[in-house]
Amino acid sequence: MDGTAVIRATLPTLPATPGVYRMIGADGRILYVGKAKNLKRRVASYTRTEGLPHRTRRMVGLTRSMEFVTTHTEAEALLLEANLIRTLLPPFNVLVKDDRSFSYIVLGQGHEYPRLMHHRGSANRNGSRRKGDLFGPYASPALVGMTIAALQRAFLLRTCDDVTFTSRTRPCLQHQIKRCSAPCVGRVSPEDYAAQMQGVRDVLSGRSAAVQEEFARHMMDCADRLAYEDAARWRDRIRALTALQSRQDINLENVLEDADVLAVHAEGGTACVQAFFFRGGRNQGTRAFFPKHDHDEVDAAILTAFAAQLYEDTPPPARVLLSHDIPDRALLAEALTLGAGHRVEVEVPQRGPKRRVVEHALTNAREAHGRRMAERSAQGKLLAGVARAFGLPGLPARIEIYDNSHIQGAFPVGAMVVAGPEGFQRNAYRRFHIKDPAAAGDDFAMLREVLTRRFGRALKEDPERKDGQWPDLVLIDGGLGQLNAARAVLAELGVEGVALAAIAKGPDRDAGRERFFLPDREPFRLEPNDPVLYFLQRLRDEAHKTAIDAHRTRRLKAMEHTRIDGIPGIGPARKKALLHHFGSSTAVAAAGLKDLELAPGISAAVARRVYEFFHG
């Protein structure tokens, strides 16, 4: 039964109510997710194929089954549609794909002296996954770091974690450089600290002028009392607040409070959506998105899908300004209001300061789109050079690069880096903790485990290679031995059609003299000034850096959880005393009972508990 017949067969049971429908292919994959005010009428429109665009006719032809979910309102259907699109990534929908998450500033809760935190990742509409008040989004983690540093200088809040906080016996360096009021040792009362927290909330909410006036009154009062050192401290806090304001303001009219500006520029079958984020009247960064869509998709459809998906895990502001009018603008506003819990207005300004802000975003969208096209053109030339050098049948759409890292077999990890026509695909990177103890320290065994796990999973999840997750080229950091190890793994798994290559550094490990190894071919070098060589070096270096970072993260995590963490009754203070006295948890484990009793702050009973934990 063809797609039209499948769709027609569902019509008798469909209600004339709002809802969401899913078109499903023969292999069970979701082809398309759509929402409707009237499910019966919307789905029936797909049976009249003569009036449909070519892309839609192709989608209907591939449909073999459908699923439906009814909702109370069309706004609920829009929210559900956006959620399903982001989760299922159906190929016939406009997809907002971006491997960078937003950053937020979080003011902690549930503690007498809450901390100031940087949170990166999704944020639901009830706040961050961290417990506290959420402020953002910020487009750049660096901007969050600078903002937190300025807030520390202005309000002296702590940023240390709770374990460090409870184990302090004297102020840390942050207090010495006047970035913390040292609540850990009682240098500030809970009431004064709460006032500082409220000051941060006021600044992040756009009420910094009142805070600055209060700081100025304190400074003048201290000066009148001839307390010049205190006056200087208030002066420094005013300067920090002023620096924060000047850094967040850009050359745009200060006409916005909480608002986002979304502008789309489409050309040549690709599109760029430029987003400006304003909170409290200040610009909190910009970001260019490049949604995946069909070549004939119009600007309004791209913008509608983008906005609905963007605010699926990002709290919307009170106002969203669009560069193009969209058919469902009122519906989008209703859906965002429903999800946010406060009124959200969606506007398309035609004149005045708001329009100038939108025009500025449009200019940035056009420029970002042009840069992207230039980068893709250059990337395409480099991939063509790789195909020529390695004898590939066509341009590789996905290159996977592998490397390992360990220190004398300790904390062994493997890393997979992915690159393609769009550059590095960081959301596709994978890190592998080596599980086989016998493989630790053995580069060949580690590589075999990594490749076995990676391709074993690929065979299980996508044996037909339809999801674009299979590589056209696997590049190994190593020489002939590593290449043969990779060949053996793929042969054992029955994997064919994946090109293999290894890149080995030249004599004395000199960059520029790399040798390349391919199956059944003599090793060769590329010319030292060949751009393709530089490109392959970048791929190799990115894999090397990712492996080292993964190893360092695992090692530091292990250092945080020492062998004495599991001893009952040993809290942060006693743990610190033991480590300071003996130097390491290994030395603590090897210490005798009398030696443990000599450690500062360790009683005879505690010493016996530690000794019996390791020797009992």
Coordinates of C-alpha atoms in Angstrom, one line a residue:
M1 CA 0.0 0.0 0.0
D2 CA 1.5 3.4 -1.0
G3 CA 1.7 6.4 1.2
T4 CA -1.5 8.1 -0.1
A5 CA -3.5 5.0 0.6
V6 CA -2.0 4.7 4.1
I7 CA -2.9 8.2 4.9
R8 CA -6.4 7.9 3.5
A9 CA -7.0 4.8 5.6
T10 CA -6.4 6.8 8.8
L11 CA -9.0 9.5 8.0
P12 CA -12.2 7.7 9.2
T13 CA -10.9 7.5 12.8
L14 CA -9.3 10.9 13.1
P15 CA -11.0 13.6 15.2
A16 CA -11.5 17.2 14.1
T17 CA -9.5 18.5 17.0
P18 CA -6.0 20.0 17.6
G19 CA -3.1 17.6 17.8
V20 CA 0.2 16.3 16.4
Y21 CA 0.8 13.7 13.7
R22 CA 3.9 11.7 12.8
M23 CA 4.6 10.2 9.4
I24 CA 6.6 7.0 9.7
G25 CA 8.7 5.2 7.0
A26 CA 9.0 1.5 6.2
D27 CA 11.9 1.0 8.6
G28 CA 10.0 2.7 11.5
R29 CA 11.9 5.9 11.3
I30 CA 9.9 9.1 11.9
L31 CA 9.9 11.1 8.6
Y32 CA 7.9 14.2 9.7
V33 CA 6.2 15.7 12.7
G34 CA 3.4 18.2 12.2
K35 CA 0.8 20.0 14.2
A36 CA -2.7 20.8 13.2
K37 CA -5.7 22.8 14.4
N38 CA -7.9 20.2 12.9
L39 CA -6.2 16.8 12.6
K40 CA -8.7 15.3 10.1
R41 CA -8.6 18.3 7.7
R42 CA -4.8 18.7 7.9
V43 CA -4.0 15.0 7.3
A44 CA -6.6 14.8 4.5
S45 CA -4.7 17.5 2.6
Y46 CA -1.8 15.0 2.0
T47 CA -4.1 12.8 -0.1
R48 CA -4.4 15.4 -2.8
T49 CA -0.8 15.0 -4.0
E50 CA -1.2 16.9 -7.3
G51 CA -1.2 20.2 -5.4
L52 CA 1.8 19.4 -3.1
P53 CA 5.4 20.4 -3.6
H54 CA 7.8 17.8 -4.8
R55 CA 9.5 17.4 -1.4
T56 CA 6.1 16.8 0.3
R57 CA 5.1 14.3 -2.4
R58 CA 8.3 12.4 -1.8
M59 CA 7.5 12.4 2.0
V60 CA 4.0 11.1 1.4
G61 CA 5.4 8.4 -0.9
L62 CA 7.7 7.1 1.8
T63 CA 5.0 7.0 4.5
R64 CA 3.9 3.6 5.6
S65 CA 2.2 4.4 8.9
M66 CA 1.1 7.3 11.0
E67 CA 0.7 8.1 14.7
F68 CA -1.4 10.8 16.3
V69 CA -1.7 12.6 19.7
T70 CA -4.6 14.9 20.4
T71 CA -4.2 18.1 22.5
H72 CA -6.6 20.5 24.1
T73 CA -5.5 23.6 22.1
E74 CA -3.4 24.3 19.0
A75 CA -0.8 26.1 21.2
E76 CA -0.3 22.8 23.1
A77 CA 0.1 21.1 19.7
L78 CA 2.8 23.6 18.7
L79 CA 4.7 23.0 21.9
L80 CA 4.5 19.2 21.6
E81 CA 5.5 19.4 17.9
A82 CA 8.7 21.4 18.8
N83 CA 9.5 18.9 21.5
L84 CA 9.2 15.9 19.2
I85 CA 11.2 17.5 16.4
R86 CA 14.1 18.3 18.8
T87 CA 13.9 14.7 20.1
L88 CA 13.3 12.7 17.0
L89 CA 15.1 14.8 14.4
P90 CA 12.8 13.9 11.5
P91 CA 14.5 14.5 8.1
F92 CA 11.6 16.4 6.5
N93 CA 11.3 19.0 9.2
V94 CA 13.3 22.2 9.7
L95 CA 15.9 21.2 12.3
V96 CA 17.7 23.6 14.7
K97 CA 21.0 21.8 15.1
D98 CA 23.6 23.5 17.2
D99 CA 26.3 21.6 19.2
R100 CA 26.8 24.6 21.6
S101 CA 24.6 25.0 24.6
F102 CA 23.6 28.3 26.3
S103 CA 25.1 29.5 29.5
Y104 CA 23.3 30.9 32.5
I105 CA 24.2 32.5 35.8
V106 CA 22.6 30.8 38.8
L107 CA 22.2 32.2 42.3
G108 CA 22.1 29.2 44.5
Q109 CA 19.3 28.4 47.1
G110 CA 19.0 26.2 50.1
H111 CA 22.1 27.4 51.9
E112 CA 22.7 30.1 54.5
Y113 CA 25.4 31.5 52.2
P114 CA 24.4 30.6 48.6
R115 CA 27.0 30.6 45.8
L116 CA 27.2 32.2 42.5
M117 CA 27.4 29.6 39.7
H118 CA 27.9 29.2 36.0
H119 CA 25.5 26.7 34.5
R120 CA 25.8 25.5 30.9
G121 CA 23.2 23.4 29.2
S122 CA 19.4 23.2 28.8
A123 CA 17.2 25.1 31.2
N124 CA 13.6 24.1 31.6
R125 CA 10.9 26.7 32.2
N126 CA 11.0 26.2 36.0
G127 CA 14.7 27.2 36.1
S128 CA 18.0 25.5 35.9
R129 CA 18.7 21.9 36.6
R130 CA 20.8 23.4 39.4
K131 CA 18.8 24.6 42.4
G132 CA 18.6 28.3 42.3
D133 CA 17.5 31.5 40.5
L134 CA 18.4 31.4 36.8
F135 CA 19.5 34.4 34.7
G136 CA 20.2 34.2 31.0
P137 CA 20.7 32.9 28.4
Y138 CA 24.2 34.2 27.6
A139 CA 25.4 33.3 24.1
S140 CA 29.0 32.9 25.2
P141 CA 30.5 31.1 28.2
A142 CA 33.3 33.7 28.2
L143 CA 30.8 36.5 28.7
V144 CA 29.4 34.6 31.7
G145 CA 32.9 34.2 33.1
M146 CA 33.5 37.9 32.8
T147 CA 30.1 38.8 34.3
I148 CA 30.6 36.5 37.3
A149 CA 34.1 38.0 37.9
A150 CA 32.7 41.5 37.8
L151 CA 29.8 40.5 40.1
Q152 CA 32.3 39.0 42.6
R153 CA 34.3 42.2 42.7
A154 CA 31.0 44.2 43.2
F155 CA 29.2 42.0 45.7
L156 CA 31.8 39.6 47.1
L157 CA 29.8 36.4 46.8
R158 CA 31.4 33.0 47.1
T159 CA 31.8 30.7 44.1
C160 CA 33.4 27.7 45.9
D161 CA 31.5 24.4 46.2
D162 CA 29.9 23.4 49.5
V163 CA 32.6 20.8 50.3
T164 CA 35.3 23.4 50.0
F165 CA 33.2 25.9 51.9
T166 CA 32.7 23.7 54.9
S167 CA 36.3 22.7 55.1
R168 CA 37.8 26.2 55.2
T169 CA 39.5 27.3 58.5
R170 CA 40.8 30.6 57.1
P171 CA 39.9 32.9 54.2
C172 CA 41.1 31.8 50.7
L173 CA 42.8 33.8 48.0
Q174 CA 39.5 35.1 46.7
H175 CA 39.0 37.0 49.9
Q176 CA 42.6 38.4 49.7
I177 CA 42.0 39.8 46.2
K178 CA 38.7 41.3 47.3
R179 CA 36.4 38.9 45.4
C180 CA 34.7 37.2 48.3
S181 CA 33.5 38.4 51.8
A182 CA 34.7 35.1 53.4
P183 CA 31.4 33.8 54.7
C184 CA 33.2 30.4 55.2
V185 CA 34.9 31.8 58.3
G186 CA 32.1 34.1 59.5
R187 CA 33.5 37.4 58.1
V188 CA 30.0 38.4 57.0
S189 CA 26.6 37.8 58.6
P190 CA 23.9 35.9 56.8
E191 CA 21.8 39.1 56.7
D192 CA 24.5 41.2 55.1
Y193 CA 25.2 38.3 52.7
A194 CA 21.5 38.1 51.8
A195 CA 21.6 41.8 51.0
Q196 CA 24.5 41.2 48.6
M197 CA 22.6 38.4 46.9
Q198 CA 19.6 40.8 46.4
G199 CA 22.0 43.3 44.9
V200 CA 23.1 40.7 42.3
R201 CA 19.5 39.9 41.5
D202 CA 18.8 43.6 41.0
V203 CA 21.7 44.0 38.6
L204 CA 20.9 40.9 36.6
S205 CA 17.3 42.0 36.4
G206 CA 18.2 45.4 35.0
R207 CA 18.0 47.5 38.1
S208 CA 21.7 48.3 38.3
A209 CA 21.3 52.1 38.5
A210 CA 19.6 51.9 41.9
V211 CA 22.3 49.6 43.2
Q212 CA 25.1 51.9 41.9
E213 CA 23.4 54.9 43.6
E214 CA 23.4 52.9 46.9
F215 CA 27.1 52.1 46.5
A216 CA 27.8 55.8 45.9
R217 CA 25.9 56.7 49.1
H218 CA 28.0 54.2 51.1
M219 CA 31.2 55.6 49.6
M220 CA 30.3 59.2 50.4
D221 CA 29.3 58.3 53.9
C222 CA 32.6 56.6 54.6
A223 CA 34.4 59.5 53.2
D224 CA 32.5 61.9 55.4
R225 CA 33.5 59.8 58.4
L226 CA 37.1 59.9 57.2
A227 CA 37.0 56.1 56.7
Y228 CA 39.0 56.3 53.5
E229 CA 39.9 52.6 53.3
D230 CA 36.3 51.7 53.4
A231 CA 35.4 54.4 50.9
A232 CA 38.1 53.0 48.6
R233 CA 36.5 49.5 48.8
W234 CA 33.1 50.9 47.8
R235 CA 34.8 52.9 45.0
D236 CA 36.3 49.6 43.7
R237 CA 32.9 47.9 43.8
I238 CA 31.4 50.8 41.9
R239 CA 34.1 50.5 39.2
A240 CA 33.4 46.8 38.9
L241 CA 29.7 47.5 38.5
T242 CA 30.4 50.2 35.9
A243 CA 32.7 47.8 34.0
L244 CA 30.0 45.2 33.9
Q245 CA 27.5 47.7 32.5
S246 CA 29.8 49.0 29.8
R247 CA 30.9 45.5 28.7
Q248 CA 27.3 44.4 28.2
D249 CA 26.1 47.4 26.4
I250 CA 26.6 47.6 22.6
N251 CA 25.9 50.4 20.1
L252 CA 22.2 49.8 20.0
E253 CA 19.4 52.0 21.3
N254 CA 18.6 51.0 24.8
V255 CA 14.9 50.4 24.1
L256 CA 14.6 46.8 25.1
E257 CA 14.2 45.3 28.5
D258 CA 13.8 41.5 28.2
A259 CA 13.6 40.6 24.5
D260 CA 15.1 38.4 21.9
V261 CA 15.7 39.4 18.3
L262 CA 15.5 36.7 15.6
A263 CA 16.4 37.5 12.0
V264 CA 16.6 35.1 9.1
H265 CA 18.6 35.3 5.9
A266 CA 18.1 32.5 3.3
E267 CA 20.0 32.2 0.1
G268 CA 21.1 29.3 -2.2
G269 CA 19.2 26.7 -0.3
T270 CA 20.7 27.5 3.1
A271 CA 19.7 29.8 5.9
C272 CA 21.2 31.7 8.9
V273 CA 19.1 32.8 11.9
Q274 CA 20.9 35.5 13.9
A275 CA 19.7 35.8 17.5
F276 CA 20.3 38.7 19.9
F277 CA 19.6 38.2 23.6
F278 CA 18.6 41.2 25.7
R279 CA 18.0 41.0 29.4
G280 CA 17.4 44.0 31.7
G281 CA 18.1 46.3 28.8
R282 CA 21.6 44.8 28.2
N283 CA 22.8 42.7 25.3
Q284 CA 23.9 39.3 26.6
G285 CA 25.5 38.1 23.4
T286 CA 24.5 37.0 19.9
R287 CA 24.6 33.7 18.1
A288 CA 24.2 32.6 14.5
F289 CA 22.3 29.4 13.9
F290 CA 22.2 27.4 10.6
P291 CA 19.0 25.3 10.7
K292 CA 18.7 22.2 8.5
H293 CA 15.8 22.6 6.0
D294 CA 14.7 21.8 2.5
H295 CA 16.0 24.0 -0.4
D296 CA 12.6 25.4 -1.2
E297 CA 11.6 26.3 2.4
V298 CA 10.5 30.0 2.7
D299 CA 11.9 32.4 5.3
A300 CA 8.7 32.5 7.4
A301 CA 8.5 28.7 7.7
I302 CA 12.2 28.6 8.8
L303 CA 11.6 31.3 11.4
T304 CA 8.5 29.7 12.8
A305 CA 10.1 26.3 13.2
F306 CA 13.3 27.9 14.6
A307 CA 11.5 29.9 17.3
A308 CA 9.3 27.0 18.4
Q309 CA 12.3 24.7 18.8
L310 CA 14.6 27.4 20.4
Y311 CA 12.3 28.0 23.3
E312 CA 11.7 24.3 23.9
D313 CA 14.6 24.3 26.5
T314 CA 15.4 28.0 26.8
P315 CA 13.1 30.3 28.8
P316 CA 11.5 32.9 26.5
P317 CA 11.6 36.6 27.4
A318 CA 8.6 38.9 27.5
R319 CA 9.1 40.0 23.9
V320 CA 10.4 38.3 20.8
L321 CA 11.1 40.5 17.7
L322 CA 11.1 38.8 14.3
S323 CA 12.6 40.0 11.0
H324 CA 9.8 38.4 8.9
D325 CA 6.1 38.1 9.6
I326 CA 4.9 34.5 10.1
P327 CA 1.4 33.0 9.5
D328 CA 1.0 31.7 13.0
R329 CA 2.4 34.7 15.0
A330 CA -0.5 34.8 17.4
L331 CA -0.3 31.1 17.9
L332 CA 3.4 31.2 18.6
A333 CA 2.9 33.9 21.2
E334 CA 0.1 31.8 22.8
A335 CA 2.3 28.7 22.9
L336 CA 5.3 30.6 24.3
T337 CA 3.1 32.2 26.9
L338 CA 1.7 28.8 27.9
G339 CA 5.2 27.3 28.3
A340 CA 6.8 30.3 30.0
G341 CA 4.1 31.0 32.6
H342 CA 4.2 34.7 31.7
R343 CA 2.9 36.8 28.8
V344 CA 5.1 36.7 25.7
E345 CA 4.6 39.0 22.8
V346 CA 5.8 38.2 19.3
E347 CA 6.3 41.3 17.2
V348 CA 7.5 42.2 13.7
P349 CA 8.4 45.9 14.0
Q350 CA 8.2 48.0 10.9
R351 CA 9.7 51.3 12.0
G352 CA 11.5 53.0 14.9
P353 CA 14.2 51.8 17.2
K354 CA 13.0 48.3 17.4
R355 CA 13.1 48.0 13.6
R356 CA 16.7 49.3 13.6
V357 CA 17.7 46.6 16.1
V358 CA 16.0 44.0 13.8
E359 CA 17.8 45.4 10.7
H360 CA 21.1 45.2 12.6
A361 CA 20.4 41.5 13.3
L362 CA 19.5 41.0 9.6
T363 CA 22.9 42.5 8.6
N364 CA 24.6 40.1 10.9
A365 CA 22.6 37.2 9.5
R366 CA 23.7 38.0 6.0
E367 CA 27.3 38.4 6.9
A368 CA 27.3 35.1 9.0
H369 CA 25.7 33.3 6.0
G370 CA 28.3 34.6 3.7
R371 CA 31.1 33.5 5.9
R372 CA 29.6 30.1 6.3
M373 CA 29.3 29.7 2.5
A374 CA 33.0 30.7 2.1
E375 CA 34.0 28.2 4.8
R376 CA 32.0 25.4 3.2
S377 CA 33.6 26.1 -0.1
A378 CA 37.1 26.0 1.4
Q379 CA 36.2 22.9 3.4
G380 CA 34.9 21.2 0.2
K381 CA 38.3 21.8 -1.5
L382 CA 40.2 20.3 1.4
L383 CA 37.9 17.2 1.5
A384 CA 38.4 16.8 -2.3
G385 CA 42.2 16.8 -1.6
V386 CA 41.7 14.1 1.0
A387 CA 39.7 12.0 -1.4
R388 CA 42.5 12.3 -4.0
A389 CA 45.3 11.6 -1.6
F390 CA 43.6 8.5 -0.1
G391 CA 41.9 7.3 -3.3
L392 CA 38.3 7.7 -2.0
P393 CA 35.4 7.3 -4.5
G394 CA 34.0 10.7 -3.5
L395 CA 34.2 13.5 -1.0
P396 CA 34.0 12.1 2.6
A397 CA 30.9 13.4 4.3
R398 CA 32.1 12.1 7.7
I399 CA 35.6 11.5 8.8
E400 CA 36.3 9.9 12.2
I401 CA 39.7 10.4 13.9
Y402 CA 40.8 8.2 16.8
D403 CA 43.5 8.6 19.5
N404 CA 44.2 7.3 23.0
S405 CA 45.6 8.8 26.1
H406 CA 47.0 7.4 29.4
I407 CA 49.9 7.8 31.8
Q408 CA 51.7 4.5 32.2
G409 CA 48.4 2.7 31.8
A410 CA 46.5 4.8 34.4
F411 CA 43.1 6.3 33.5
P412 CA 43.2 5.1 29.9
V413 CA 40.7 6.7 27.5
G414 CA 40.0 6.7 23.8
A415 CA 38.6 9.6 21.8
M416 CA 36.7 9.9 18.6
V417 CA 36.6 13.2 16.7
V418 CA 34.2 13.8 13.8
A419 CA 34.7 16.2 10.9
G420 CA 32.8 16.8 7.6
P421 CA 31.7 19.5 5.2
E422 CA 30.6 21.8 8.0
G423 CA 33.9 21.4 9.9
F424 CA 34.3 19.7 13.3
Q425 CA 31.0 18.2 14.5
R426 CA 31.6 18.5 18.2
N427 CA 28.2 17.2 19.2
A428 CA 29.3 13.8 17.6
Y429 CA 32.5 13.5 19.5
R430 CA 32.8 10.4 21.7
R431 CA 35.0 9.5 24.7
F432 CA 35.6 5.9 25.7
H433 CA 36.8 4.8 29.2
I434 CA 38.8 1.7 28.6
K435 CA 37.1 -1.1 30.4
D436 CA 39.5 -4.0 29.9
P437 CA 42.3 -3.9 32.5
A438 CA 44.6 -5.8 30.3
A439 CA 44.3 -3.2 27.6
A440 CA 45.4 -0.3 29.8
G441 CA 48.8 1.0 28.6
D442 CA 48.6 -1.1 25.4
D443 CA 47.9 1.3 22.5
F444 CA 46.9 -1.5 20.1
A445 CA 44.6 -3.2 22.6
M446 CA 43.0 0.2 23.6
L447 CA 42.4 1.0 19.9
R448 CA 40.8 -2.5 19.4
E449 CA 38.5 -1.9 22.3
V450 CA 37.4 1.5 21.1
L451 CA 36.8 0.5 17.5
T452 CA 35.0 -2.7 18.6
R453 CA 32.6 -0.7 20.8
R454 CA 32.1 2.1 18.3
F455 CA 31.3 -0.2 15.3
G456 CA 29.6 -2.9 17.3
R457 CA 27.1 -0.2 18.4
A458 CA 26.8 1.1 14.8
L459 CA 26.0 -2.3 13.5
K460 CA 23.3 -2.7 16.2
E461 CA 21.7 0.7 15.9
D462 CA 22.0 1.4 12.2
P463 CA 22.9 -1.7 10.2
E464 CA 21.5 -0.2 7.0
R465 CA 23.7 2.9 7.3
K466 CA 20.7 5.3 6.7
D467 CA 21.2 7.8 9.5
G468 CA 24.5 9.4 8.3
Q469 CA 26.4 8.1 11.4
W470 CA 28.7 5.8 9.5
P471 CA 32.1 7.2 8.5
D472 CA 33.5 7.4 5.0
L473 CA 37.0 7.5 6.3
V474 CA 38.6 6.4 9.6
L475 CA 41.8 8.1 10.4
I476 CA 44.0 6.6 13.1
D477 CA 46.8 8.5 14.9
G478 CA 49.6 6.0 14.5
G479 CA 51.5 3.9 12.0
L480 CA 51.3 0.5 10.3
G481 CA 50.7 -1.3 13.6
Q482 CA 47.7 0.8 14.5
L483 CA 46.4 0.5 10.9
N484 CA 46.6 -3.3 11.0
A485 CA 44.9 -3.4 14.4
A486 CA 42.0 -1.4 13.0
R487 CA 41.7 -3.6 9.9
A488 CA 41.5 -6.7 12.1
V489 CA 38.7 -5.2 14.1
L490 CA 36.6 -4.2 11.1
A491 CA 37.2 -7.6 9.5
E492 CA 36.2 -9.4 12.6
L493 CA 32.9 -7.4 12.8
G494 CA 32.3 -7.9 9.1
V495 CA 32.4 -4.1 8.4
E496 CA 33.1 -3.3 4.8
G497 CA 33.2 -0.1 2.7
V498 CA 34.9 2.1 5.4
A499 CA 38.2 3.5 4.2
L500 CA 41.1 3.3 6.7
A501 CA 44.2 5.4 7.0
A502 CA 46.8 6.0 9.7
I503 CA 48.9 9.2 10.2
A504 CA 52.3 8.8 11.8
K505 CA 54.7 11.6 12.7
G506 CA 58.0 11.7 10.9
P507 CA 61.5 11.3 12.3
D508 CA 61.9 13.1 15.6
R509 CA 58.1 13.5 15.6
D510 CA 58.5 16.6 13.3
A511 CA 55.2 18.1 12.1
G512 CA 55.2 18.4 8.3
R513 CA 57.0 15.1 7.8
E514 CA 54.1 12.8 8.5
R515 CA 53.8 9.5 6.8
F516 CA 50.4 8.1 5.8
F517 CA 49.6 4.4 5.8
L518 CA 46.8 2.8 3.8
P519 CA 45.8 -0.9 3.4
D520 CA 47.8 -2.6 0.6
R521 CA 49.7 0.5 -0.4
E522 CA 53.1 1.8 0.2
P523 CA 53.5 4.6 2.9
F524 CA 53.7 8.1 1.4
R525 CA 54.1 11.7 2.4
L526 CA 52.4 14.9 1.3
E527 CA 54.3 18.0 0.3
P528 CA 55.2 20.1 3.4
N529 CA 53.3 23.1 2.1
D530 CA 50.2 21.2 0.9
P531 CA 47.0 22.6 2.5
V532 CA 45.6 19.0 2.7
L533 CA 48.5 18.1 5.0
Y534 CA 47.7 21.0 7.2
F535 CA 44.1 19.9 7.3
L536 CA 45.0 16.3 8.2
Q537 CA 47.3 17.7 10.9
R538 CA 44.4 19.7 12.4
L539 CA 42.2 16.6 12.4
R540 CA 45.0 14.6 14.2
D541 CA 45.7 17.3 16.7
E542 CA 42.0 17.8 17.5
A543 CA 41.8 14.0 18.3
H544 CA 44.9 14.2 20.4
K545 CA 43.6 17.2 22.3
T546 CA 40.3 15.6 22.9
A547 CA 41.9 12.4 24.2
I548 CA 44.2 14.3 26.6
D549 CA 41.2 16.4 27.9
A550 CA 39.2 13.2 28.5
H551 CA 42.2 11.6 30.3
R552 CA 42.7 14.7 32.4
T553 CA 39.0 14.9 33.4
R554 CA 39.0 11.3 34.4
R555 CA 42.2 11.7 36.4
L556 CA 41.0 14.8 38.2
K557 CA 37.7 13.2 39.0
A558 CA 39.5 10.2 40.5
M559 CA 41.7 12.6 42.6
E560 CA 38.5 14.2 44.0
H561 CA 37.3 10.8 45.2
T562 CA 40.2 9.3 47.1
R563 CA 40.5 6.0 48.8
I564 CA 39.6 7.6 52.2
D565 CA 36.2 9.0 50.9
G566 CA 34.4 5.8 51.9
I567 CA 35.6 5.7 55.6
P568 CA 32.6 6.3 57.9
G569 CA 32.9 9.4 60.0
I570 CA 35.6 11.0 58.0
G571 CA 34.3 14.3 56.8
P572 CA 36.0 17.0 54.7
A573 CA 38.1 18.5 57.6
R574 CA 39.5 15.2 58.8
K575 CA 40.1 14.1 55.2
K576 CA 42.0 17.3 54.6
A577 CA 44.1 16.8 57.8
L578 CA 45.0 13.2 56.8
L579 CA 46.0 14.2 53.2
H580 CA 48.1 17.2 54.4
H581 CA 49.9 15.1 57.0
F582 CA 50.6 12.0 54.8
G583 CA 50.6 13.5 51.3
S584 CA 48.3 11.0 49.6
S585 CA 45.5 8.5 50.3
T586 CA 47.9 5.7 49.4
A587 CA 50.2 6.8 52.3
V588 CA 47.2 7.0 54.6
A589 CA 46.3 3.4 53.7
A590 CA 49.8 2.2 54.4
A591 CA 50.2 4.1 57.7
G592 CA 50.3 2.3 61.0
L593 CA 48.0 3.0 63.9
K594 CA 50.5 5.1 65.9
D595 CA 51.3 7.1 62.8
L596 CA 47.6 7.9 62.2
E597 CA 47.3 9.1 65.8
L598 CA 50.0 11.6 65.3
A599 CA 48.1 13.4 62.5
P600 CA 46.8 16.8 63.6
G601 CA 43.1 16.7 64.5
I602 CA 42.9 12.9 64.4
S603 CA 41.9 11.3 67.7
A604 CA 42.8 7.8 68.8
A605 CA 39.2 6.6 68.0
V606 CA 39.3 8.1 64.5
A607 CA 42.8 6.7 63.9
R608 CA 41.6 3.2 64.8
R609 CA 38.6 3.6 62.5
V610 CA 40.9 4.6 59.6
Y611 CA 43.3 1.8 60.4
E612 CA 40.6 -0.9 60.6
F613 CA 39.1 0.4 57.3
F614 CA 42.3 -0.6 55.4
H615 CA 43.6 -3.4 57.6
G616 CA 40.6 -4.9 59.4

